[in-house]
Short mmCIF file of C-alpha atoms and ligand atoms in Angstrom, two decimals:
data_model
loop_
_atom_site.label_atom_id
_atom_site.label_comp_id
_atom_site.label_asym_id
_atom_site.label_seq_id
_atom_site.Cartn_x
_atom_site.Cartn_y
_atom_site.Cartn_z
CA MET A 11 10.37 -18.67 -9.86
CA LEU A 12 7.70 -19.08 -7.21
CA THR A 13 9.41 -19.85 -3.57
CA PHE A 14 7.65 -20.55 -0.20
CA HIS A 15 9.12 -20.44 3.09
CA ASN A 16 8.44 -23.90 4.50
CA THR A 17 8.20 -24.39 8.28
CA LEU A 18 9.19 -27.76 8.09
CA THR A 19 12.65 -27.12 6.55
CA ARG A 20 12.88 -23.53 8.03
CA LYS A 21 14.11 -22.72 4.42
CA ASN A 22 12.86 -20.90 1.22
CA GLU A 23 11.89 -23.28 -1.20
CA PRO A 24 11.02 -23.49 -4.86
CA PHE A 25 7.44 -24.18 -5.30
CA LYS A 26 6.77 -27.48 -7.45
CA PRO A 27 3.35 -29.22 -7.17
CA LEU A 28 2.90 -32.86 -6.71
CA LYS A 29 0.70 -33.00 -9.80
CA GLY A 30 1.46 -30.62 -12.65
CA LYS A 31 -0.60 -27.30 -12.37
CA THR A 32 -2.98 -28.40 -9.47
CA VAL A 33 -2.40 -27.64 -6.03
CA GLY A 34 -3.88 -29.31 -3.05
CA LEU A 35 -4.21 -26.83 -0.26
CA TYR A 36 -5.53 -27.25 3.37
CA SER A 37 -6.03 -24.53 5.90
CA CYS A 38 -6.96 -24.99 9.33
CA GLY A 39 -10.45 -23.26 9.88
CA PRO A 40 -12.47 -21.69 12.69
CA THR A 41 -13.26 -23.57 15.70
CA LEU A 42 -16.80 -22.68 16.35
CA TYR A 43 -16.89 -21.08 19.96
CA ASN A 44 -17.20 -17.46 19.38
CA TYR A 45 -17.37 -14.70 16.69
CA PRO A 46 -13.83 -14.64 14.91
CA HIS A 47 -11.65 -11.73 15.76
CA ILE A 48 -9.62 -9.97 13.06
CA GLY A 49 -6.67 -11.58 14.28
CA ASN A 50 -8.48 -14.80 13.08
CA TYR A 51 -9.08 -13.13 9.72
CA ARG A 52 -5.53 -12.60 9.32
CA ALA A 53 -4.76 -16.05 9.15
CA TYR A 54 -7.73 -16.56 6.52
CA ILE A 55 -6.67 -13.60 4.50
CA PHE A 56 -3.30 -15.00 4.21
CA VAL A 57 -4.51 -18.26 2.70
CA ASP A 58 -6.85 -16.26 0.58
CA LEU A 59 -3.95 -14.14 -0.80
CA LEU A 60 -1.84 -17.35 -1.30
CA LYS A 61 -4.66 -18.96 -2.85
CA ARG A 62 -5.46 -15.90 -5.41
CA TYR A 63 -1.54 -15.85 -6.18
CA LEU A 64 -1.55 -19.57 -7.02
CA LEU A 65 -4.33 -18.76 -9.57
CA TYR A 66 -2.91 -15.62 -10.85
CA LYS A 67 0.07 -17.85 -11.80
CA GLY A 68 -2.22 -20.20 -13.68
CA TYR A 69 -2.37 -23.15 -11.23
CA LYS A 70 -5.81 -24.96 -10.33
CA VAL A 71 -6.43 -24.92 -6.38
CA LYS A 72 -8.29 -27.46 -4.74
CA HIS A 73 -8.77 -25.64 -1.12
CA ILE A 74 -10.14 -27.40 1.71
CA MET A 75 -10.76 -25.46 4.91
CA ASN A 76 -12.22 -27.59 7.96
CA ILE A 77 -14.56 -26.52 10.50
CA THR A 78 -13.96 -27.69 14.06
CA ASP A 79 -17.69 -28.08 15.59
CA VAL A 80 -16.45 -30.52 18.46
CA ASP A 81 -13.62 -30.24 20.63
CA ASP A 82 -12.59 -29.12 24.23
CA LYS A 83 -13.53 -25.50 23.82
CA THR A 84 -16.99 -25.88 22.20
CA ILE A 85 -18.09 -28.38 24.56
CA ARG A 86 -17.32 -26.20 27.44
CA ASP A 87 -18.81 -23.14 26.16
CA SER A 88 -22.03 -24.60 24.84
CA GLN A 89 -22.44 -26.12 28.54
CA LYS A 90 -21.90 -22.47 29.91
CA GLU A 91 -24.57 -21.31 27.86
CA GLY A 92 -27.00 -24.46 28.62
CA ILE A 93 -27.51 -25.08 24.89
CA SER A 94 -26.84 -28.13 22.60
CA LEU A 95 -23.44 -28.20 20.79
CA LYS A 96 -25.38 -28.03 17.58
CA GLU A 97 -27.46 -24.96 18.24
CA PHE A 98 -24.17 -23.38 19.87
CA THR A 99 -21.92 -24.05 16.91
CA THR A 100 -24.59 -23.25 14.19
CA ARG A 101 -24.54 -19.74 15.44
CA TYR A 102 -20.99 -19.08 14.97
CA GLU A 103 -20.73 -21.01 11.64
CA LYS A 104 -23.33 -18.40 10.21
CA ALA A 105 -21.03 -15.48 11.40
CA PHE A 106 -18.21 -17.19 9.85
CA PHE A 107 -19.58 -17.40 6.31
CA GLU A 108 -21.11 -13.73 6.36
CA ASP A 109 -17.74 -12.54 7.39
CA ILE A 110 -15.70 -14.39 4.93
CA LYS A 111 -18.34 -13.07 2.07
CA THR A 112 -17.76 -9.43 3.72
CA LEU A 113 -13.99 -9.62 3.46
CA ASN A 114 -13.89 -10.78 -0.18
CA ILE A 115 -12.20 -14.12 0.78
CA LEU A 116 -12.61 -16.51 -1.92
CA PRO A 117 -14.61 -19.52 -0.70
CA ALA A 118 -12.99 -23.04 -0.28
CA ASP A 119 -13.94 -25.72 -2.47
CA LYS A 120 -15.15 -27.55 0.57
CA TYR A 121 -15.72 -27.00 4.14
CA PRO A 122 -15.86 -30.42 6.04
CA LYS A 123 -17.25 -30.60 9.58
CA ALA A 124 -15.57 -32.54 12.09
CA THR A 125 -18.93 -34.13 13.25
CA ASN A 126 -19.41 -35.52 9.92
CA HIS A 127 -16.28 -37.42 9.81
CA ILE A 128 -16.08 -39.23 13.05
CA LYS A 129 -15.87 -42.52 11.00
CA GLU A 130 -12.69 -41.65 9.30
CA MET A 131 -11.19 -40.57 12.55
CA VAL A 132 -11.91 -43.97 14.19
CA ALA A 133 -10.34 -45.62 11.28
CA ILE A 134 -7.17 -43.71 11.61
CA THR A 135 -7.27 -44.46 15.31
CA LYS A 136 -7.67 -48.03 14.93
CA ALA A 137 -5.24 -48.25 12.24
CA LEU A 138 -2.69 -46.70 14.39
CA MET A 139 -3.37 -49.04 17.19
CA ARG A 140 -3.03 -52.14 15.21
CA LYS A 141 0.66 -50.76 14.20
CA GLY A 142 1.25 -50.53 17.69
CA ILE A 143 1.86 -46.54 17.38
CA ALA A 144 -1.34 -46.04 19.53
CA TYR A 145 -2.52 -47.71 22.81
CA LYS A 146 -5.48 -47.45 25.03
CA GLY A 147 -4.63 -45.62 28.49
CA ASP A 148 -6.05 -46.82 31.81
CA ASP A 149 -8.62 -43.99 31.46
CA GLY A 150 -9.93 -45.77 28.24
CA SER A 151 -9.02 -43.05 25.88
CA ILE A 152 -6.60 -43.83 23.23
CA TYR A 153 -2.93 -42.19 22.90
CA TYR A 154 -0.67 -41.58 20.28
CA ASP A 155 2.92 -43.05 21.49
CA ILE A 156 5.12 -40.10 20.32
CA GLY A 157 8.19 -42.35 21.09
CA LYS A 158 7.14 -44.51 17.75
CA PHE A 159 7.36 -41.61 15.48
CA LYS A 160 11.07 -41.10 14.48
CA ASP A 161 10.14 -37.44 13.12
CA TYR A 162 8.17 -36.42 16.07
CA GLY A 163 9.21 -32.74 16.79
CA LYS A 164 10.71 -31.97 13.56
CA LEU A 165 7.85 -29.29 12.51
CA ALA A 166 7.94 -27.54 15.71
CA ASN A 167 11.62 -27.88 16.29
CA ILE A 168 11.76 -29.98 19.52
CA ASP A 169 14.46 -32.23 20.10
CA THR A 170 12.66 -35.11 21.62
CA SER A 171 15.80 -36.76 23.19
CA LYS A 172 15.94 -33.82 25.69
CA LEU A 173 12.15 -34.00 26.66
CA LYS A 174 11.90 -33.68 30.32
CA ALA A 175 11.46 -37.09 32.44
CA GLY A 176 7.56 -36.48 32.63
CA ALA A 177 7.60 -36.82 28.92
CA SER A 178 6.61 -40.43 28.90
CA GLY A 179 3.19 -39.29 30.15
CA ARG A 180 0.03 -38.42 28.50
CA VAL A 181 -1.75 -35.34 27.73
CA LYS A 182 -5.58 -35.43 27.14
CA LYS A 183 -6.47 -31.82 26.59
CA ASP A 184 -6.40 -30.50 23.05
CA GLU A 185 -4.18 -27.78 23.49
CA TYR A 186 -0.68 -27.64 25.53
CA SER A 187 2.64 -26.17 25.57
CA LYS A 188 5.66 -27.57 24.34
CA GLU A 189 6.99 -28.13 28.03
CA ASP A 190 4.12 -30.51 28.08
CA CYS A 191 5.06 -32.42 25.01
CA GLN A 192 3.92 -36.13 25.80
CA ASP A 193 1.63 -38.59 24.02
CA PHE A 194 -1.48 -37.05 23.01
CA ALA A 195 -4.91 -38.05 22.81
CA LEU A 196 -6.48 -39.61 19.66
CA TRP A 197 -9.79 -40.50 20.98
CA LYS A 198 -11.19 -39.42 24.24
CA ALA A 199 -13.30 -41.92 26.27
CA TYR A 200 -16.42 -40.52 27.53
CA ASP A 201 -16.45 -38.27 30.64
CA LYS A 202 -19.48 -37.00 32.25
CA ALA A 203 -18.18 -33.63 31.83
CA ASP A 204 -18.78 -33.99 28.08
CA GLY A 205 -22.77 -34.22 28.89
CA ASN A 206 -24.54 -35.43 25.78
CA VAL A 207 -21.58 -35.02 23.34
CA PHE A 208 -20.41 -38.54 22.22
CA TRP A 209 -20.44 -40.96 19.77
CA GLU A 210 -20.76 -44.68 20.29
CA THR A 211 -18.09 -46.45 17.94
CA SER A 212 -16.06 -49.63 17.82
CA ILE A 213 -13.39 -47.97 19.73
CA GLY A 214 -15.96 -47.13 22.55
CA ARG A 215 -18.15 -44.40 23.56
CA GLY A 216 -16.42 -41.18 23.25
CA ARG A 217 -15.20 -38.17 21.09
CA PRO A 218 -12.14 -37.38 18.74
CA GLY A 219 -9.17 -35.49 19.79
CA TRP A 220 -8.82 -32.03 17.93
CA HIS A 221 -5.57 -33.12 15.93
CA VAL A 222 -7.13 -36.39 14.44
CA GLU A 223 -9.96 -34.17 13.00
CA CYS A 224 -7.73 -32.14 10.56
CA SER A 225 -5.64 -35.52 9.69
CA ALA A 226 -8.90 -37.34 8.48
CA MET A 227 -10.52 -34.48 6.73
CA SER A 228 -7.43 -33.40 4.94
CA MET A 229 -6.41 -36.70 3.53
CA LYS A 230 -10.04 -37.61 2.77
CA TYR A 231 -10.47 -34.91 0.30
CA LEU A 232 -6.92 -34.13 -0.89
CA GLY A 233 -5.29 -37.62 -0.70
CA LYS A 234 -2.49 -39.14 1.52
CA THR A 235 0.12 -36.60 0.25
CA PHE A 236 -0.67 -33.02 -0.63
CA ASP A 237 1.00 -29.81 -1.48
CA ILE A 238 0.31 -26.91 0.98
CA HIS A 239 -1.05 -26.91 4.57
CA CYS A 240 -1.33 -23.58 6.19
CA GLY A 241 -2.31 -22.14 9.67
CA GLY A 242 -1.26 -19.51 12.17
CA ILE A 243 1.85 -19.92 14.00
CA ASP A 244 -0.02 -21.02 17.33
CA LEU A 245 -0.72 -24.29 15.27
CA ILE A 246 2.48 -25.52 14.60
CA PHE A 247 2.71 -27.04 18.08
CA PRO A 248 0.98 -29.26 19.02
CA HIS A 249 -1.95 -29.09 16.41
CA ASN A 250 0.18 -29.50 13.14
CA GLN A 251 3.01 -31.62 14.77
CA ASN A 252 0.38 -34.12 15.82
CA GLU A 253 -1.30 -33.97 12.26
CA ILE A 254 1.97 -35.28 10.72
CA ALA A 255 2.44 -37.84 13.43
CA GLN A 256 -0.96 -39.34 12.94
CA SER A 257 -1.03 -39.20 9.09
CA GLU A 258 2.55 -40.44 8.62
CA GLY A 259 2.16 -43.03 11.30
CA TRP A 260 -0.98 -44.29 9.46
CA THR A 261 0.00 -44.22 5.71
CA GLY A 262 3.73 -44.32 5.99
CA LYS A 263 3.92 -41.57 3.39
CA PRO A 264 5.00 -37.73 3.60
CA PHE A 265 1.93 -36.00 4.47
CA VAL A 266 2.40 -32.63 3.34
CA LYS A 267 5.20 -30.80 1.10
CA TYR A 268 5.06 -27.18 2.07
CA TRP A 269 3.77 -25.97 5.68
CA LEU A 270 3.29 -22.09 5.75
CA HIS A 271 2.34 -20.23 8.89
CA ASN A 272 1.26 -16.67 9.39
CA GLU A 273 2.58 -14.54 12.11
CA TRP A 274 0.28 -12.75 14.69
CA LEU A 275 -1.99 -9.59 14.54
CA LEU A 276 -1.11 -7.58 17.55
CA VAL A 277 -2.60 -4.97 19.71
CA ASN A 278 -0.38 -2.70 21.61
CA GLY A 279 2.52 -5.31 21.00
CA GLN A 280 0.20 -8.23 22.37
CA LYS A 281 -1.16 -11.00 20.41
CA MET A 282 -4.89 -10.28 19.73
CA SER A 283 -6.81 -13.05 21.42
CA LYS A 284 -10.01 -13.86 22.92
CA SER A 285 -8.23 -15.14 26.28
CA LEU A 286 -6.28 -11.67 26.68
CA GLY A 287 -9.41 -9.90 26.11
CA ASN A 288 -7.86 -7.40 23.54
CA PHE A 289 -9.75 -8.41 20.50
CA TYR A 290 -11.92 -6.78 17.83
CA THR A 291 -14.66 -8.89 15.97
CA LEU A 292 -15.10 -7.90 12.45
CA ARG A 293 -18.62 -6.69 13.56
CA ASP A 294 -16.89 -4.48 16.02
CA VAL A 295 -14.59 -2.50 13.67
CA LEU A 296 -17.63 -2.32 10.89
CA ALA A 297 -19.99 -1.12 13.46
CA LYS A 298 -17.37 1.91 13.94
CA GLY A 299 -17.89 2.66 10.38
CA HIS A 300 -14.88 1.42 8.74
CA PRO A 301 -15.34 -0.41 5.26
CA ALA A 302 -14.48 -4.10 5.28
CA VAL A 303 -12.33 -3.47 2.31
CA ALA A 304 -10.04 -1.56 4.36
CA ILE A 305 -9.87 -4.26 6.95
CA ARG A 306 -8.91 -6.64 4.12
CA TYR A 307 -6.26 -4.38 2.83
CA LEU A 308 -4.79 -3.71 6.37
CA LEU A 309 -4.64 -7.31 7.01
CA LEU A 310 -2.94 -8.50 3.63
CA SER A 311 -0.45 -5.55 3.20
CA THR A 312 2.07 -6.54 5.80
CA HIS A 313 4.08 -9.91 4.96
CA TYR A 314 2.44 -12.87 6.43
CA ARG A 315 5.70 -13.88 8.63
CA GLN A 316 5.78 -10.52 10.03
CA GLN A 317 3.97 -9.39 13.14
CA LEU A 318 1.24 -6.79 12.44
CA ASN A 319 0.11 -4.08 14.89
CA PHE A 320 -3.78 -3.46 14.72
CA THR A 321 -4.41 0.42 14.99
CA PHE A 322 -7.37 2.57 13.72
CA GLU A 323 -4.90 4.82 11.87
CA GLY A 324 -3.75 1.85 10.15
CA ILE A 325 -7.44 1.10 8.87
CA ASP A 326 -7.55 4.92 7.76
CA ALA A 327 -4.20 4.47 5.93
CA ALA A 328 -5.59 1.51 4.15
CA LYS A 329 -8.41 3.14 3.02
CA ALA A 330 -6.41 6.33 1.49
CA SER A 331 -4.44 3.51 -0.33
CA ILE A 332 -7.43 1.81 -1.82
CA GLY A 333 -8.83 5.62 -2.46
CA ARG A 334 -5.56 6.24 -4.57
CA LEU A 335 -6.08 3.02 -6.62
CA ASN A 336 -9.60 3.50 -7.37
CA GLU A 337 -9.07 7.07 -8.20
CA LEU A 338 -6.38 6.14 -10.87
CA VAL A 339 -8.76 3.83 -12.34
CA ARG A 340 -11.59 6.41 -12.75
CA LYS A 341 -8.85 8.74 -14.46
CA LEU A 342 -7.74 6.08 -16.67
CA GLN A 343 -10.98 5.24 -17.72
CA ASP A 344 -11.26 8.98 -18.85
CA VAL A 345 -8.22 8.95 -20.86
CA LYS A 346 -8.66 10.26 -24.44
CA ASP A 347 -5.85 10.60 -27.24
CA GLY A 348 -4.36 13.78 -27.56
CA GLU A 349 -1.07 15.42 -29.18
CA LYS A 350 1.36 14.35 -26.74
CA SER A 351 -0.21 10.83 -26.10
CA VAL A 352 2.38 7.98 -26.06
CA LEU A 353 2.48 4.17 -25.81
CA ILE A 354 3.50 2.96 -22.37
CA LYS A 355 3.42 -0.45 -22.78
CA LYS A 356 6.94 -1.11 -21.36
CA GLU A 357 6.09 0.71 -18.15
CA ILE A 358 3.28 -1.37 -17.66
CA ALA A 359 5.19 -4.90 -18.53
CA ALA A 360 7.98 -3.60 -16.02
CA ALA A 361 5.30 -2.79 -13.27
CA GLU A 362 3.90 -6.25 -13.69
CA ALA A 363 7.40 -7.93 -13.63
CA ALA A 364 8.17 -6.17 -10.37
CA PHE A 365 4.85 -7.29 -8.89
CA LYS A 366 5.34 -10.75 -9.84
CA LYS A 367 9.15 -10.79 -8.58
CA ALA A 368 8.13 -9.55 -5.47
CA MET A 369 5.19 -12.01 -4.97
CA ASP A 370 7.14 -15.15 -6.06
CA ASP A 371 9.54 -14.21 -3.12
CA ASP A 372 7.36 -16.05 -0.42
CA LEU A 373 4.72 -13.65 -1.13
CA ASN A 374 6.37 -10.54 -0.25
CA ILE A 375 3.31 -8.18 -0.51
CA SER A 376 5.22 -5.06 0.75
CA GLU A 377 7.35 -5.25 -2.21
CA ALA A 378 4.56 -6.12 -4.53
CA LEU A 379 2.52 -3.12 -3.35
CA ALA A 380 5.33 -0.62 -3.58
CA ALA A 381 5.73 -1.62 -7.24
CA VAL A 382 1.88 -1.20 -7.72
CA PHE A 383 2.14 2.27 -5.89
CA ASP A 384 5.20 3.46 -8.20
CA PHE A 385 3.21 2.49 -11.06
CA VAL A 386 0.27 4.58 -9.60
CA LYS A 387 2.53 7.43 -9.36
CA SER A 388 3.69 7.40 -12.79
CA MET A 389 0.47 6.96 -14.37
CA ASN A 390 -0.90 9.85 -12.52
CA ASN A 391 2.00 11.84 -14.02
CA HIS A 392 1.18 10.69 -17.34
CA ILE A 393 -2.29 11.55 -17.10
CA ASP A 394 -1.54 14.94 -15.71
CA ASN A 395 0.80 15.56 -18.53
CA SER A 396 -1.51 14.21 -21.19
CA THR A 397 1.27 11.85 -22.04
CA ILE A 398 -0.65 8.45 -22.09
CA ASP A 399 -2.73 7.24 -24.96
CA LYS A 400 -6.25 5.74 -24.83
CA LYS A 401 -4.71 2.18 -25.68
CA SER A 402 -2.25 2.42 -22.87
CA ALA A 403 -4.81 3.67 -20.56
CA VAL A 404 -6.97 0.30 -21.38
CA ALA A 405 -3.79 -1.72 -20.91
CA ALA A 406 -2.82 -0.24 -17.63
CA ILE A 407 -6.39 -0.96 -16.35
CA ASP A 408 -5.99 -4.40 -17.57
CA PHE A 409 -2.74 -4.48 -15.36
CA LEU A 410 -4.79 -3.39 -12.52
CA LYS A 411 -7.42 -5.68 -12.73
CA ASN A 412 -4.81 -8.53 -12.98
CA VAL A 413 -3.17 -7.19 -9.76
CA ASP A 414 -6.66 -7.11 -8.06
CA THR A 415 -7.34 -10.72 -8.91
CA VAL A 416 -4.65 -11.10 -6.03
CA LEU A 417 -5.52 -8.18 -3.87
CA GLY A 418 -9.35 -8.18 -3.97
CA VAL A 419 -9.81 -4.44 -3.00
CA MET A 420 -10.34 -2.50 -5.93
CA ASN A 421 -13.58 -0.99 -7.84
CA PHE A 422 -13.62 -1.20 -11.54
CA ALA A 423 -17.21 -0.50 -11.86
CA ALA A 424 -18.24 2.40 -14.08
CA GLU A 425 -19.45 5.26 -12.02
CA GLU A 426 -22.61 4.16 -10.38
CA GLU A 427 -25.80 6.10 -10.95
CA LEU A 428 -26.91 8.67 -8.38
CA PRO A 429 -30.41 8.88 -7.25
CA THR A 430 -32.28 11.64 -9.07
CA GLU A 431 -32.55 14.13 -6.42
CA LEU A 432 -28.79 14.16 -6.26
CA THR A 433 -28.32 14.36 -9.82
CA LYS A 434 -30.82 17.33 -9.98
CA LEU A 435 -28.88 19.08 -7.22
CA ILE A 436 -25.67 18.71 -9.28
CA GLU A 437 -27.47 20.08 -12.48
CA GLU A 438 -28.98 22.77 -10.29
CA ARG A 439 -25.33 23.97 -9.35
CA GLU A 440 -24.40 23.84 -12.90
CA ASN A 441 -27.13 26.20 -14.03
CA LEU A 442 -26.34 28.60 -11.12
CA ARG A 443 -22.82 28.68 -12.18
CA LYS A 444 -23.56 29.34 -15.69
CA GLU A 445 -25.69 32.07 -14.50
CA LYS A 446 -22.68 33.41 -12.31
CA LYS A 447 -24.60 32.92 -9.22
CA PHE A 448 -21.55 31.63 -7.52
CA ALA A 449 -22.66 32.15 -3.86
CA GLU A 450 -25.84 30.26 -4.41
CA ALA A 451 -23.92 27.55 -6.33
CA ASP A 452 -21.76 27.13 -3.44
CA LYS A 453 -24.61 26.55 -1.30
CA VAL A 454 -25.87 23.65 -3.22
CA ARG A 455 -22.24 22.16 -3.29
CA ALA A 456 -22.12 22.21 0.56
CA LYS A 457 -25.44 20.79 0.65
CA LEU A 458 -24.29 17.78 -1.67
CA ARG A 459 -21.17 17.61 0.75
CA GLU A 460 -23.48 17.18 3.80
CA LEU A 461 -25.39 14.59 1.77
CA GLY A 462 -21.91 12.53 1.16
CA ILE A 463 -21.05 13.77 -2.24
CA GLN A 464 -18.18 15.78 -3.16
CA LEU A 465 -18.09 17.69 -6.49
CA ASP A 466 -14.63 18.34 -8.26
CA ASP A 467 -14.65 20.73 -11.27
CA THR A 468 -12.10 19.27 -13.80
CA PRO A 469 -11.38 20.67 -17.37
CA GLU A 470 -13.71 17.78 -18.68
CA GLY A 471 -16.78 19.18 -16.35
CA VAL A 472 -17.93 18.35 -12.93
CA ARG A 473 -17.21 15.05 -11.50
CA TRP A 474 -18.82 13.85 -8.19
CA LYS A 475 -17.28 11.11 -5.75
CA LYS A 476 -18.90 9.59 -2.54
CA VAL A 477 -17.30 10.75 0.67
CA SER A 478 -17.91 9.74 4.41
P1 LIG B 523 -8.90 -20.65 16.03
O1 LIG B 523 -10.46 -20.61 15.76
O2 LIG B 523 -8.84 -20.28 17.53
O3 LIG B 523 -8.70 -22.10 16.18
O4 LIG B 523 -8.05 -19.90 15.28
C1 LIG B 523 -8.04 -19.91 13.80
C2 LIG B 523 -6.86 -19.44 12.89
O5 LIG B 523 -6.63 -17.97 13.67
C3 LIG B 523 -5.66 -20.23 13.55
O6 LIG B 523 -4.99 -20.35 12.31
C4 LIG B 523 -4.85 -19.31 14.41
O7 LIG B 523 -3.71 -19.43 14.52
C5 LIG B 523 -5.31 -17.80 13.98
N1 LIG B 523 -4.99 -16.81 14.96
C6 LIG B 523 -5.72 -16.58 16.08
N2 LIG B 523 -5.26 -15.58 16.68
C7 LIG B 523 -4.46 -14.73 15.61
C8 LIG B 523 -3.81 -13.52 15.68
N3 LIG B 523 -3.81 -12.69 16.74
N4 LIG B 523 -3.26 -13.21 14.57
C9 LIG B 523 -3.02 -14.10 13.59
N5 LIG B 523 -3.66 -15.54 13.32
C10 LIG B 523 -4.42 -15.66 14.67
ZN1 LIG B 524 -6.43 -28.38 11.98
#
């Protein structure tokens, strides 16, 4: 049975979608004010793992990820550069879409942008005012009265009865701490500091608060109640807490059934973040010559609710793990029936069951990967001892293919073609060996190695692989 840890109840709960086998999934997307760092990608890769596992289990997933293209930070930094908000955010939007492709993250069904949904945000704000839950402050902005929402604080585990005296005040900025838990801005009346970023609407000239953006876009595309909402743990308060207050205050219905939040990617024990300056963008890491697939593997291979310390040794270890998986695939592709070959169906079924059992337990990826690597070890033994038949090898590849619909890191393509000049060099070495000119043959081998091709002499003949 599939279970998830629900931030709302702080318990592991069996997963039952609202509508049969269809899952509505919303994940908070990027704020377009910088090139995302790999900490951000830990959040998006966690959602990708969740979504891929739901698909593996036979669910249909409707995934919406918003794009925040107007908020305090985007306005502030576009002004610093002296360019329009649109020009500024478009740069980072392009980078984001390139990066998710590079990281083999499955695309969402839709990426709604905040600036295209002002009408919906105004409608929610107006409805909340009509209900007496929101009010206009003396600065002309519209605030949510948190005292009017019974469950305020439930998601973030804040006891509102213990809020300090100043808690009857208001907070206009998008981000603030639990200590500043107060009425928050749904709509920010125009302020000169916003320059030319404003909309003329029936609730006045201004712009939306960040939190109402996600209420409006999630409910528009997934309905008033939907299954899963994800984000990094920093979003629990105030962002997701305020989304619940806005959405449930408006509809009177439960907003989201399961809230899932990922932990930090750390650097030397500290959260990777732009403000601390200890971050690497995806581009930074790729420029150092590391393959994207190793970054993906590293970011997904620790349980999403555990902190993960980023190191370059970690990337090298990830590279080695992927290498072991791909090497087994190559060997399985070469298996031929022999005298000692036996069917190993049961072993494959056991590995599959262990993988599922671990992933069903709140996506316990470390245990799931342990099951996969036990399988790798055992298959390598079978291959080395010729105790696997062709049919089982095909079944083993099929199992790995299924696992990889979840991991997205393996390579099943039959061996790629080498450029002719390299093939010629391999042939030349073979001929030299046949003529017992071993020293010369070794020279050709070394030359190939310099060109990034490693040769292995196996009982089936010479094999090559690309190395860095
Ligand atoms: P932002 O673009 O700043 O709104 O962040 C996008 C997502 O990345 C949010 O879900 C954050 O919680 C998440 N995030 C930011 N920094 C980290 C980090 N160091 N580790 C894991 N997730 C992070
Ligand atoms: Zn959001």
